[in-house]
Coordinates of C-alpha atoms in Angstrom, one line a residue:
X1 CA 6.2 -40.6 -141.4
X2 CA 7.9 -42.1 -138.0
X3 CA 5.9 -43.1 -135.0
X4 CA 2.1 -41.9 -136.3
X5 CA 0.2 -40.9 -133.2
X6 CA -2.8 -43.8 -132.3
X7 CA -6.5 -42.1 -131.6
X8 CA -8.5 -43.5 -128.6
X9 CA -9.8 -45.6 -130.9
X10 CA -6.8 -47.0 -132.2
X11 CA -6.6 -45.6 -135.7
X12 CA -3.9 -43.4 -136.5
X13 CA -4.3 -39.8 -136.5
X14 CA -3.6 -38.8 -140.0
X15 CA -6.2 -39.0 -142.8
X16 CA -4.8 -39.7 -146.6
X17 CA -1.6 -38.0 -145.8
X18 CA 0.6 -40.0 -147.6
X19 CA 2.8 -38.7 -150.4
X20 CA 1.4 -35.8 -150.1
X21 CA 2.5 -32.1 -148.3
X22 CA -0.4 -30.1 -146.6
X23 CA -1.6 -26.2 -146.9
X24 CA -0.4 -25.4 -143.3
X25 CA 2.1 -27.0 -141.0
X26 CA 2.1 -26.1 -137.4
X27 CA 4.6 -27.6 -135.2
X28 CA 5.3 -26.7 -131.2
X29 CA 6.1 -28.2 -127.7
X30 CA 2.6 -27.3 -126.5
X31 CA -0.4 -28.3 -128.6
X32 CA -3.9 -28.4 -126.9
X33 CA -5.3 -31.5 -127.9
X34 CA -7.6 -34.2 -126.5
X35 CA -4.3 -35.9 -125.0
X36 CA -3.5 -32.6 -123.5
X37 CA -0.9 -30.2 -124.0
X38 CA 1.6 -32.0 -126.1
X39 CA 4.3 -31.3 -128.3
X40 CA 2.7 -32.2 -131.7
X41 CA 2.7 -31.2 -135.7
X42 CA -0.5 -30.3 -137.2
X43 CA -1.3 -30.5 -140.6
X44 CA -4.1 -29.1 -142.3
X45 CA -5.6 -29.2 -145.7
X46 CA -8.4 -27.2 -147.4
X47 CA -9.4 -25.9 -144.0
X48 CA -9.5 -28.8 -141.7
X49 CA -7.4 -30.7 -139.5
X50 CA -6.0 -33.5 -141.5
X51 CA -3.1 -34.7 -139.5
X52 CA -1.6 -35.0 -136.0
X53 CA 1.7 -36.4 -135.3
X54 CA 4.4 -36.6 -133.0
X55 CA 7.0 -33.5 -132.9
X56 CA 10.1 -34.5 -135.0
X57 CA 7.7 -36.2 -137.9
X58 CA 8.5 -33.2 -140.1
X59 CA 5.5 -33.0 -142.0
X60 CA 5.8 -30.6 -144.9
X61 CA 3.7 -27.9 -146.6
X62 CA 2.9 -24.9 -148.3
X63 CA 2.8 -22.6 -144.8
X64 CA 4.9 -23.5 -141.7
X65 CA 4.6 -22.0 -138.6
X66 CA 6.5 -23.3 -135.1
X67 CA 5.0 -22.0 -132.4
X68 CA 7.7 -20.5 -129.6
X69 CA 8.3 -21.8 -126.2
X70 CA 6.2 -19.1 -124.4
X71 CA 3.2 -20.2 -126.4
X72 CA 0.5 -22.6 -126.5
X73 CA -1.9 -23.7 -129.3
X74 CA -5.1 -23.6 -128.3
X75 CA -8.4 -24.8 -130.2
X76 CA -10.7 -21.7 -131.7
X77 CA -13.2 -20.4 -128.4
X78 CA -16.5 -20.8 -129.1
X79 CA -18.9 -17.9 -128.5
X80 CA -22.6 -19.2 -128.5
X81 CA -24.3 -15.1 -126.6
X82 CA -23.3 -13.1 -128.7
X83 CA -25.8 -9.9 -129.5
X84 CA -24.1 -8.2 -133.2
X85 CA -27.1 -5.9 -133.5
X86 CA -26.9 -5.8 -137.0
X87 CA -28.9 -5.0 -139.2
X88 CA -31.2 -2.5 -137.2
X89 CA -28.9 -1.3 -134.2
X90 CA -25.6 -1.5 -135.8
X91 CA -24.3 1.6 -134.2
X92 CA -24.5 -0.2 -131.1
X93 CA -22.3 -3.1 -132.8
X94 CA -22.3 -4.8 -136.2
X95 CA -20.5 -7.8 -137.7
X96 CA -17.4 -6.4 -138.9
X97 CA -16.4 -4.9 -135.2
X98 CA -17.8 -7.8 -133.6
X99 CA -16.5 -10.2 -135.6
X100 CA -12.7 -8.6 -135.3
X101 CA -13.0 -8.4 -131.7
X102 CA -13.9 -11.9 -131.7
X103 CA -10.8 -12.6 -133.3
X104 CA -8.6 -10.9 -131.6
X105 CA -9.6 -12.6 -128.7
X106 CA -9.3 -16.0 -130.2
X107 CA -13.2 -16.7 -130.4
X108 CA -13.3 -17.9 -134.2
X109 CA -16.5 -19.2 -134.0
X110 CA -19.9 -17.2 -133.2
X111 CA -23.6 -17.4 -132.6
X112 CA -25.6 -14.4 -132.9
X113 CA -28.8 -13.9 -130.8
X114 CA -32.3 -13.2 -132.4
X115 CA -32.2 -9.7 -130.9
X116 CA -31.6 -6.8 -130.7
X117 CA -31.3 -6.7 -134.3
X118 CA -34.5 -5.5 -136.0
X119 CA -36.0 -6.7 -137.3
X120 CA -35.3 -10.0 -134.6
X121 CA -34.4 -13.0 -136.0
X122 CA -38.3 -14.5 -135.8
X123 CA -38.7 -15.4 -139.3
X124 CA -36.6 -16.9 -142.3
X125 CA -37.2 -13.5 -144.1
X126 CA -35.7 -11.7 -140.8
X127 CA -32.9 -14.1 -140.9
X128 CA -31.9 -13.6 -144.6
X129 CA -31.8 -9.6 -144.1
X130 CA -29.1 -10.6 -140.8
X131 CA -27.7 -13.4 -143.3
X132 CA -27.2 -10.8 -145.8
X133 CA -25.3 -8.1 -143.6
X134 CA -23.1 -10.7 -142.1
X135 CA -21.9 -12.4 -145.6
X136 CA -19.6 -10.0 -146.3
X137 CA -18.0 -8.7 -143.6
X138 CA -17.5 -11.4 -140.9
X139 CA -13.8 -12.3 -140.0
X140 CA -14.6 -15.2 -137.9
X141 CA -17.7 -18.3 -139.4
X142 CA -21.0 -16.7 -137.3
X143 CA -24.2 -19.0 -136.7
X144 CA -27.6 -17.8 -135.8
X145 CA -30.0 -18.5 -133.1
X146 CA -34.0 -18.1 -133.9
X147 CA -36.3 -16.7 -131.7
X148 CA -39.3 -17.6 -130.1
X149 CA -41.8 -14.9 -129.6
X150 CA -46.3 -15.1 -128.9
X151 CA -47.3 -15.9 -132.0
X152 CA -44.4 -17.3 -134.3
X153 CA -44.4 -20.8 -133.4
X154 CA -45.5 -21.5 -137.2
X155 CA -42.4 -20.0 -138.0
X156 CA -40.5 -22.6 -135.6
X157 CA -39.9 -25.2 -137.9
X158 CA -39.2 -22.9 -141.6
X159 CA -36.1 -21.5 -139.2
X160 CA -35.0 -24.6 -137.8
X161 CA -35.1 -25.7 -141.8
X162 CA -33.4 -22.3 -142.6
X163 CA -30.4 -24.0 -140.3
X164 CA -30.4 -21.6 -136.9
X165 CA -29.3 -24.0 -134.3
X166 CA -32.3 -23.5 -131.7
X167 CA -34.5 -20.9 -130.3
X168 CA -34.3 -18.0 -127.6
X169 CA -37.2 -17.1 -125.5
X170 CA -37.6 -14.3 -122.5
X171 CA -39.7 -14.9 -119.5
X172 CA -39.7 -11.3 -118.7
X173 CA -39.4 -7.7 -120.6
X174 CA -36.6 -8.6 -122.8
X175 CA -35.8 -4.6 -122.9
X176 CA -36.6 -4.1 -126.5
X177 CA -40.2 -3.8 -128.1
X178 CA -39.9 -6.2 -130.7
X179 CA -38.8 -9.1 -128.9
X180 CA -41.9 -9.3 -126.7
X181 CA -41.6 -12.2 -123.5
X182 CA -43.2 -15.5 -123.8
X183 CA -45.9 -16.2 -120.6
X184 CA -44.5 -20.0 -119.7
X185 CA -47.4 -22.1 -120.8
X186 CA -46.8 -20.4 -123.9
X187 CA -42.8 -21.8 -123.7
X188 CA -44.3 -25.1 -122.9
X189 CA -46.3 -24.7 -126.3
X190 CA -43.2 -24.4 -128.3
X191 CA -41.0 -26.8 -126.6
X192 CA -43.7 -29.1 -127.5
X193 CA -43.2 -28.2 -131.2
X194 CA -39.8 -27.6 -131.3
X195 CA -39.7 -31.5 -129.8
X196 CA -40.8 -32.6 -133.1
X197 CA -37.9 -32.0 -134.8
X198 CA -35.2 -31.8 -132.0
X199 CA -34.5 -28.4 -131.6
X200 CA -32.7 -26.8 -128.3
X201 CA -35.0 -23.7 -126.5
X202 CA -32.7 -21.1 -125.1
X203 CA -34.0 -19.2 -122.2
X204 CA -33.7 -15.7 -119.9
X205 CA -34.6 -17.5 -116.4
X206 CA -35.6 -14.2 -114.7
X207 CA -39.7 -14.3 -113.5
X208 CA -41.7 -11.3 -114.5
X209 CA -43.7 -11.2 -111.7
X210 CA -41.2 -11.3 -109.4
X211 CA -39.4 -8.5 -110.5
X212 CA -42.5 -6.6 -110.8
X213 CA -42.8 -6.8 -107.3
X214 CA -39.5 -6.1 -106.5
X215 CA -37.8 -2.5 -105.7
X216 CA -37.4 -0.2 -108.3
X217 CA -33.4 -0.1 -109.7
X218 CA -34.0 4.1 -110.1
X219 CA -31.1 5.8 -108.8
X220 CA -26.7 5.7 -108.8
X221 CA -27.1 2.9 -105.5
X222 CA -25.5 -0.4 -107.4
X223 CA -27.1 -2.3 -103.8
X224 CA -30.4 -0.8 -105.2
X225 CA -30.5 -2.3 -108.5
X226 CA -28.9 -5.7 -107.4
X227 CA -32.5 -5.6 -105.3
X228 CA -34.5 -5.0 -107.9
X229 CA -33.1 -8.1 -109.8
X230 CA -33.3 -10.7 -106.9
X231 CA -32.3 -14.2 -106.7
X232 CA -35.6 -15.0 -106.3
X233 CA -36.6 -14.4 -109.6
X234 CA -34.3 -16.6 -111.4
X235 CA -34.8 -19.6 -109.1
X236 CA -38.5 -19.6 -109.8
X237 CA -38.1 -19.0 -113.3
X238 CA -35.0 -21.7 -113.9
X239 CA -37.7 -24.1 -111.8
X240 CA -40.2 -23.3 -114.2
X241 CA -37.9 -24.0 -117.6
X242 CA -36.9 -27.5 -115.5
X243 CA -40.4 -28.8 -115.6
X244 CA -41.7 -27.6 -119.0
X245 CA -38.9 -29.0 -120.0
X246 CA -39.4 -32.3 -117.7
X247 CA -43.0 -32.6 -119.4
X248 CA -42.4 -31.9 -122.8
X249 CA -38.9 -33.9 -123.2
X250 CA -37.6 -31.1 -124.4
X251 CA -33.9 -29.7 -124.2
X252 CA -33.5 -26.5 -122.6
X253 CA -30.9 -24.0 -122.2
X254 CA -30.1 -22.2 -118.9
X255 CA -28.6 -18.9 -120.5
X256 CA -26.3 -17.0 -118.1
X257 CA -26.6 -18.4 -115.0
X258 CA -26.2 -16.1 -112.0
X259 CA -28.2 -17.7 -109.4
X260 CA -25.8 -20.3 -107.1
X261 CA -29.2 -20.6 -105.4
X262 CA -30.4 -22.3 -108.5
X263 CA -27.3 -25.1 -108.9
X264 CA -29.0 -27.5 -106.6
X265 CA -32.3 -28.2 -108.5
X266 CA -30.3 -27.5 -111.7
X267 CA -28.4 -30.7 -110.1
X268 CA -30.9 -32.6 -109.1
X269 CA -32.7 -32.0 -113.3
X270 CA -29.9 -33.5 -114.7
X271 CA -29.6 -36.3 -112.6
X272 CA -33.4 -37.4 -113.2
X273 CA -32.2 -37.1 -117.0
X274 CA -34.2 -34.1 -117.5
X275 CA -31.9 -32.5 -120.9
X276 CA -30.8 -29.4 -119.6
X277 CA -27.9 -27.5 -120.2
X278 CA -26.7 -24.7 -118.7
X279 CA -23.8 -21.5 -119.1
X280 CA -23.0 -18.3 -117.3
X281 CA -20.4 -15.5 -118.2
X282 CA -17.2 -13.6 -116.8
X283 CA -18.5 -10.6 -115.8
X284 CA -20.5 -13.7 -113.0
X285 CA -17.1 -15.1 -112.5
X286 CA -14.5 -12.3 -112.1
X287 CA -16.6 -9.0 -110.6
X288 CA -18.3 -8.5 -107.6
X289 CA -21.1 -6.7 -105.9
X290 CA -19.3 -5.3 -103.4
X291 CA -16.9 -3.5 -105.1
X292 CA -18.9 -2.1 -108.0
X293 CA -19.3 1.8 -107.7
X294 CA -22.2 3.8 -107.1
X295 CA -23.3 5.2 -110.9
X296 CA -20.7 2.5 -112.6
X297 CA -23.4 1.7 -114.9
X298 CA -21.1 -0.2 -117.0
X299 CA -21.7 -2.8 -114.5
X300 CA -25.3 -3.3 -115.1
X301 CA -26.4 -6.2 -116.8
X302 CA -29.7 -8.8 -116.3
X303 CA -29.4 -10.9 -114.3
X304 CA -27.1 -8.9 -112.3
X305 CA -23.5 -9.1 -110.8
X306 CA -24.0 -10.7 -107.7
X307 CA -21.9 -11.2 -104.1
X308 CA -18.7 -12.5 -103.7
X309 CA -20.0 -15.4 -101.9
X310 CA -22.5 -16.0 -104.4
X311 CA -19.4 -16.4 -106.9
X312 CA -17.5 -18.8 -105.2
X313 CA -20.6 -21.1 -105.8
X314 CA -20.3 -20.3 -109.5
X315 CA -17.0 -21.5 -109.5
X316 CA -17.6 -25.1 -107.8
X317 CA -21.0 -25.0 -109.8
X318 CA -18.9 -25.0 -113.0
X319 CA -15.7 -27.6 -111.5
X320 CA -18.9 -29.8 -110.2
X321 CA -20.1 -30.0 -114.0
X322 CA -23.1 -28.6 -113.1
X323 CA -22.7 -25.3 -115.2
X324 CA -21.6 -26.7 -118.4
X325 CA -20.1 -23.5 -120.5
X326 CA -18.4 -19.9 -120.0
X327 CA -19.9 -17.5 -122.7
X328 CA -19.8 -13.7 -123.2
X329 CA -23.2 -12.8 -123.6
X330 CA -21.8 -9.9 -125.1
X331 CA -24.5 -7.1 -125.0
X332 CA -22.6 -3.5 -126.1
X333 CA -24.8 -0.3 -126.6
X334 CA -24.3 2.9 -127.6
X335 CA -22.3 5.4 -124.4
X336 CA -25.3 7.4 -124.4
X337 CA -27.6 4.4 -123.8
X338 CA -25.5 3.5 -120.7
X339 CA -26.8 6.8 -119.4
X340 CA -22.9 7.6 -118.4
X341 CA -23.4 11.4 -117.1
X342 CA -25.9 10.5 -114.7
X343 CA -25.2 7.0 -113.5
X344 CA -28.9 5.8 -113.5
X345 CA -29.0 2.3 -113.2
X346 CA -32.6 2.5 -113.2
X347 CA -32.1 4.1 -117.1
X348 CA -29.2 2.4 -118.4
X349 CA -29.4 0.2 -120.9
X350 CA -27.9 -3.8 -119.2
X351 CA -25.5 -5.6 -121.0
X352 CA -20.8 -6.2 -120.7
X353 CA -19.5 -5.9 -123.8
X354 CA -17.0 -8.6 -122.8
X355 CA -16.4 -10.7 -126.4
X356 CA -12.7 -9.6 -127.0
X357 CA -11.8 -10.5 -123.3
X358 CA -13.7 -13.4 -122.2
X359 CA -10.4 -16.1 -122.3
X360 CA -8.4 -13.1 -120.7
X361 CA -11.1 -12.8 -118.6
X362 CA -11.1 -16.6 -117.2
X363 CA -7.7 -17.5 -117.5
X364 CA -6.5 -14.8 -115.1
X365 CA -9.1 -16.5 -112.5
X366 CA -8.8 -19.3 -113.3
X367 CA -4.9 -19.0 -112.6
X368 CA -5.5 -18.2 -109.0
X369 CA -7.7 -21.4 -108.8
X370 CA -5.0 -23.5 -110.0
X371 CA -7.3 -24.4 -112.7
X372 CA -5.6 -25.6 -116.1
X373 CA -6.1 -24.0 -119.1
X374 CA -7.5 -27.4 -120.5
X375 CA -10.2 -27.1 -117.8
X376 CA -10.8 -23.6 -119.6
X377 CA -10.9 -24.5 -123.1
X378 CA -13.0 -27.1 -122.2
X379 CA -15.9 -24.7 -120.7
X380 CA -15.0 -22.3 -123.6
X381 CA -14.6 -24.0 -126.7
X382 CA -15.8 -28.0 -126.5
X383 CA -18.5 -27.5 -124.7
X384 CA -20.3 -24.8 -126.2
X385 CA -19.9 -26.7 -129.5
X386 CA -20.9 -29.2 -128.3
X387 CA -23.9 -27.9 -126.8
X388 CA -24.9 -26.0 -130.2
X389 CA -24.3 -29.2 -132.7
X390 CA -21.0 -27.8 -133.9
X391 CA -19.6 -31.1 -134.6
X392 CA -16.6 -29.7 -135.9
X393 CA -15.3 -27.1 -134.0
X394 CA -14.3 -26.6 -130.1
X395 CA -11.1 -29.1 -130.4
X396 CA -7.8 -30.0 -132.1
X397 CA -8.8 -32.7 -133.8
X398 CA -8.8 -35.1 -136.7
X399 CA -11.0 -33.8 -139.0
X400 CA -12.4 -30.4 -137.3
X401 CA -11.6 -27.0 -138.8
X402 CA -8.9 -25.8 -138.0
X403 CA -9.6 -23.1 -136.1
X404 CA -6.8 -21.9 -133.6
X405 CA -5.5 -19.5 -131.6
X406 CA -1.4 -18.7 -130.5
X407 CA -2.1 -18.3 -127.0
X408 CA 0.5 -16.6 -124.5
X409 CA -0.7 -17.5 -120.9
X410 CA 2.3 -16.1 -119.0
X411 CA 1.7 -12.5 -121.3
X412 CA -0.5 -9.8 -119.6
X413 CA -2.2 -7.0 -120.5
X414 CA -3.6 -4.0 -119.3
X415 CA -7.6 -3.4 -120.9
X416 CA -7.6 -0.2 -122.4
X417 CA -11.2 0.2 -124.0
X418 CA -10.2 2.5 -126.8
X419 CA -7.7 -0.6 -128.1
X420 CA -10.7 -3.0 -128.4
X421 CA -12.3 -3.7 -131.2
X422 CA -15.7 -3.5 -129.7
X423 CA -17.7 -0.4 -131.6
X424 CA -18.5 1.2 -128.6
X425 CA -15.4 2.2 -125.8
X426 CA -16.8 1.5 -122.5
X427 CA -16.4 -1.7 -120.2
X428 CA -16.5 -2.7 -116.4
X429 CA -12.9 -3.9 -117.1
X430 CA -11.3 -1.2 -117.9
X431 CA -7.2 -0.3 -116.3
X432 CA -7.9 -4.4 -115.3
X433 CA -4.4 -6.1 -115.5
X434 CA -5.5 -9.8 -117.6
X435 CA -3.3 -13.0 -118.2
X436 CA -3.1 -14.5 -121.3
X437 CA -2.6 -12.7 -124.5
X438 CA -4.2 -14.2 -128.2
X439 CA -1.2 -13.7 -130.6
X440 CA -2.5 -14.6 -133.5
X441 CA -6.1 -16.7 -134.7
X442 CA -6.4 -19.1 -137.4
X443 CA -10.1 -19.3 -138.9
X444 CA -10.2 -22.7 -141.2
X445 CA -6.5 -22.4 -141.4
X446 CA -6.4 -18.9 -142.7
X447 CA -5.1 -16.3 -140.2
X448 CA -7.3 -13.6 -139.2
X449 CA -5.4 -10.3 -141.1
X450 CA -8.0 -8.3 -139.8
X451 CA -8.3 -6.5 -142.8
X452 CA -10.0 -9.0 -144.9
X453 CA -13.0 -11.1 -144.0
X454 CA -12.9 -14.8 -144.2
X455 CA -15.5 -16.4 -141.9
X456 CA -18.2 -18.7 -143.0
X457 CA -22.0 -18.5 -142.2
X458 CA -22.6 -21.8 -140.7
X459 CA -25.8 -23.8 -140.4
X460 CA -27.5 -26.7 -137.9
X461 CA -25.6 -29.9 -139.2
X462 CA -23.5 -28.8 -141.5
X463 CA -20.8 -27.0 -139.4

C-alpha cells in the first residue's frame, strides 16, 4: 500500500486493510484531519473510518468519490442544543425536518434537549415515547439529554441507565409549564447525585430574581427587551453553577454563553480545576444589538443578543479557550408564536432557528478573523463530542464513524428561509449573504439522500 501514514503514536493508520477493498473510498487534496488539511485517501468499512493514507496509495472499493479542488472534507458538526419538539409540539419542529436540516448543513450528529417536547424528557417512559418518534424518521444519529426538574432526581440515575448523556436544568422560567426551574440548592441536590455515577448537569445561567426585578421586555423597543434580560443575571447565575459545582465536584455545563462579563470567573473556575465547560451560539457571534430592528422579533432569544462590544469579547473568549464549543441552540416555533404582526417582544416566543446555518454562520466570521476552518471544526465538531462522551465522532479519524461533510468554503449563499429545511420559515438571517456551502453529508458512510432516513439513535458510551 506505498508509504502508510504513521499516527502520533507511531502506528500506522490503517486497521486490517490488507488484501482487502473497502465500502467507500474518498480521495482529495484537502482532507480535514488531525494533521490538518492534507491531501489524503479515506477508506471506510461497515460505517467507520478504517483507513487513512497518503494521496496516490489507490486504495480500492465498492464506492469512490474524489473530492474537487474547490472542496474540502470536513468531519460531521456536531450539534449538542438542539430543541426537535417532537413528540408534543411537533408543529413547531419534529425529527424528520430537523434532522434534514441538520444534514444539509453538515451537522450529522445531534442531541435533542428535554424540552419543549411533552411530555419533557424527565423520565425513561418520557424518553421512549421521544425514542419512539425519532427511530424512524431521523436522517442524521440523534442523542438525548435528560432533564432535571423539582422532584425527579429518583429518576436521575434510571435515565442516565437509559443512555441520555447528562441532564438540563433552568434557573429561571424555562417558558413552558412542564419544565418547571430548579431553585439552586435544589441543583446542588442533583449534582450531588448525579456525582455518583459521573453524569454532566447542563444549565440556563440566567437568575430568576434578577430578572424579576428587571424592566419589563413589553413592547416593539429591541433596547427594551435587551434590559429586561441583563448581564447581571447571568453573571450571578453562572457564579452560582461555578460553586455548586466547586462543592459538589461535579461537571457542569455553561449552555449558551452570552455574558463576556462572565469569561473572567469562568477563567479563573477552570484554572482552580473546577470541571466546567462552557458553549455559546452564532446568533452571539454574528448579530448585534445595535442593528436589530424595532418589532424584529425573530431576533429574540434568552439570553439575548447583546452589543457589538460585548461580541468581540465572545470572540477572544472562544480563541482564549475559555468558551469551549459553538452550538445552535436551535429553538424554532410556530410564526404565530413569534407574535410577527405585532412585534411584541414582550409576547414572542425566544429562540433562532439557526441548525441548517450554524457552519455558514461561523465560517463567514470567522473568515474576516482570519480564523482557519480547523479552528472552526474544532469548536464545532471535536469539541462538542468531546464534551458529550461521543468518543467516536467530531474527527477524521482511525476508527470514528465516518461522518463527513463536502464542504465548499469559497461558495456563498444567499439564506432564503423558504429553501431551509427548518419546519417553520422565519429567521434573523434572512437575504444574509453566508460563506461556505455543505455539498454533500455522509452519515456512517452513507450519504444523506434526503429522502430516506438513516441515522442512528445513540446512547452514553456506546457512540
Amino acid at each position: 500500500m506505498g508509504n502508510i501514514e504513521l499516527t502520533k503514536a507511531g502506528t500506522p493508520a490503517t486497521e486490517n486493510t490488507a488484501g482487502t477493498d473497502f465500502d467507500l473510498v474518498i480521495r482529495g487534496e484537502r482532507i480535514l484531519t488531525g494533521a490538518g488539511t492534507v491531501a489524503r485517501e479515506i477508506g471506510i468499512r461497515d460505517g467507520k473510518i478504517v483507513a487513512i493514507e497518503p494521496l496516490g496509495n489507490n486504495l480500492s472499493g465498492a464506492q469512490l468519490i474524489e473530492l474537487s479542488a474547490e472542496e474540502v472534507l470536513i468531519p460531521g458538526l456536531v450539534d449538542t442544543h438542539v430543541h426537535v419538539n417532537e413528540p408534543g409540539r411537533t408543529e413547531w419542529e419534529g425529527f424528520e425536518s430537523a434532522t434534514k436540516a441538520a444534514a444539509a448543513g453538515g451537522v450529522t450528529t445531534i442531541v435533542d434537549m428535554p424540552l419543549n417536547s411533552i411530555p419533557p424528557t424527565v423520565n425513561v417512559e418520557a424518553l421512549e415515547l421521544k425514542q419512539d418518534a425519532a427511530r424512524p424518521k431521523a436522517f442524521v444519529d440523534v442523542g438525548f439529554w435528560g432533564g432535571a426538574i423539582p422532584g425527579n432526581k429518583k429518576d436521575l440515575r434510571e435515565l442516565h441507565d437509559a443512555g441520555v448523556f447528562g441532564f438540563k436544568c433552568f434557573l429561571l422560567h424555562s417558558g413552558v409549564e412542564e419544565f418547571p426551574y430548579l431553585e439552586p440548592d435544589e441543583m446542588e441536590e442533583d449534582m450531588t447525585e448525579i456525582v455518583s455515577f459521573n453524569s454532566m448537569m447542563l444549565v440556563h445561567a440566567e437568575d430568576s430574581r434578577a430578572i424579576d426585578r428587571a424592566p419589563n421586555a413589553e413592547g416593539d423597543h429591541y433596547d427594551r427587551f435587551l434590559a429586561s434580560r441583563p448581564r447581571g443575571a447571568e453573571n450571578v447565575a453562572v457564579a452560582e453553577v461555578i460553586e455548586r459545582a466547586r462543592w459538589t465536584g461535579a461537571r457542569a455545563h455553561i449552555l449558551h454563553l452570552s455574558s463576556s462579563d462572565a469569561l473572567p470567573m469562568i477563567e479563573s473556575a477552570k484554572r482552580d480545576g473546577v470541571k466546567l465547560t462552557v458553549e455559546t451560539c452564532p446568533h452571539y457571534l454574528t448579530l448585534l444589538a445595535e442593528e436589530i430592528p424595532n418589532g424584529a422579533t425573530a431576533f429574540k432569544c434568552c439570553p439575548p443578543i447583546r452589543e457589538a462590544s460585548n461580541r468581540e469579547l465572545l470572540w477572544k473568549g472562544l480563541q482564549d479557550g475559555i468558551i469551549d464549543s459553538i452550538v445552535s441552540d436551535h429553538s424554532p416555533s410556530t410564526l404565530d408564536l413569534k407574535d410577527i404582526e405585532n412585534g411584541d417582544f414582550g409576547v414572542a416566543w425566544g429562540g433562532v432557528a439557526s441548525l441548517q446555518l450554524g457552519l455558514a454562520l461561523i465560517w463567514t466570521e470567522a473568515k474576516r478573523r482570519d480564523i482557519t476552518l480547523e479552528t472552526v471544526l474544532g469548536w464545532m465538531s471535536a469539541r462538542p463530542a468531546e464534551i458529550a462522551g461521543l468518543s467516536h465522532k467530531g474527527a477524521i479519524a482511525l476508527g470514528n464513524d465516518a461522518d463527513f461533510a463536502f464542504f465548499g468554503p469559497e461558495d456563498s449563499f444567499v439564506v432564503d428561509v423558504d429553501k431551509l429545511h427548518h419546519k417553520n420559515p422565519i429567521s434573523p438571517y434572512q437575504g444574509k449573504v453566508l460563506a461556505g456551502k455543505v455539498r454533500r453529508t455522509f452519515v456512517r458512510g452513507t450519504e444523506v439522500d434526503f429522502k430516506t432516513p438513516h441515522g442512528n439513535l445513540i446512547r452514553r458510551g456506546e457512540a
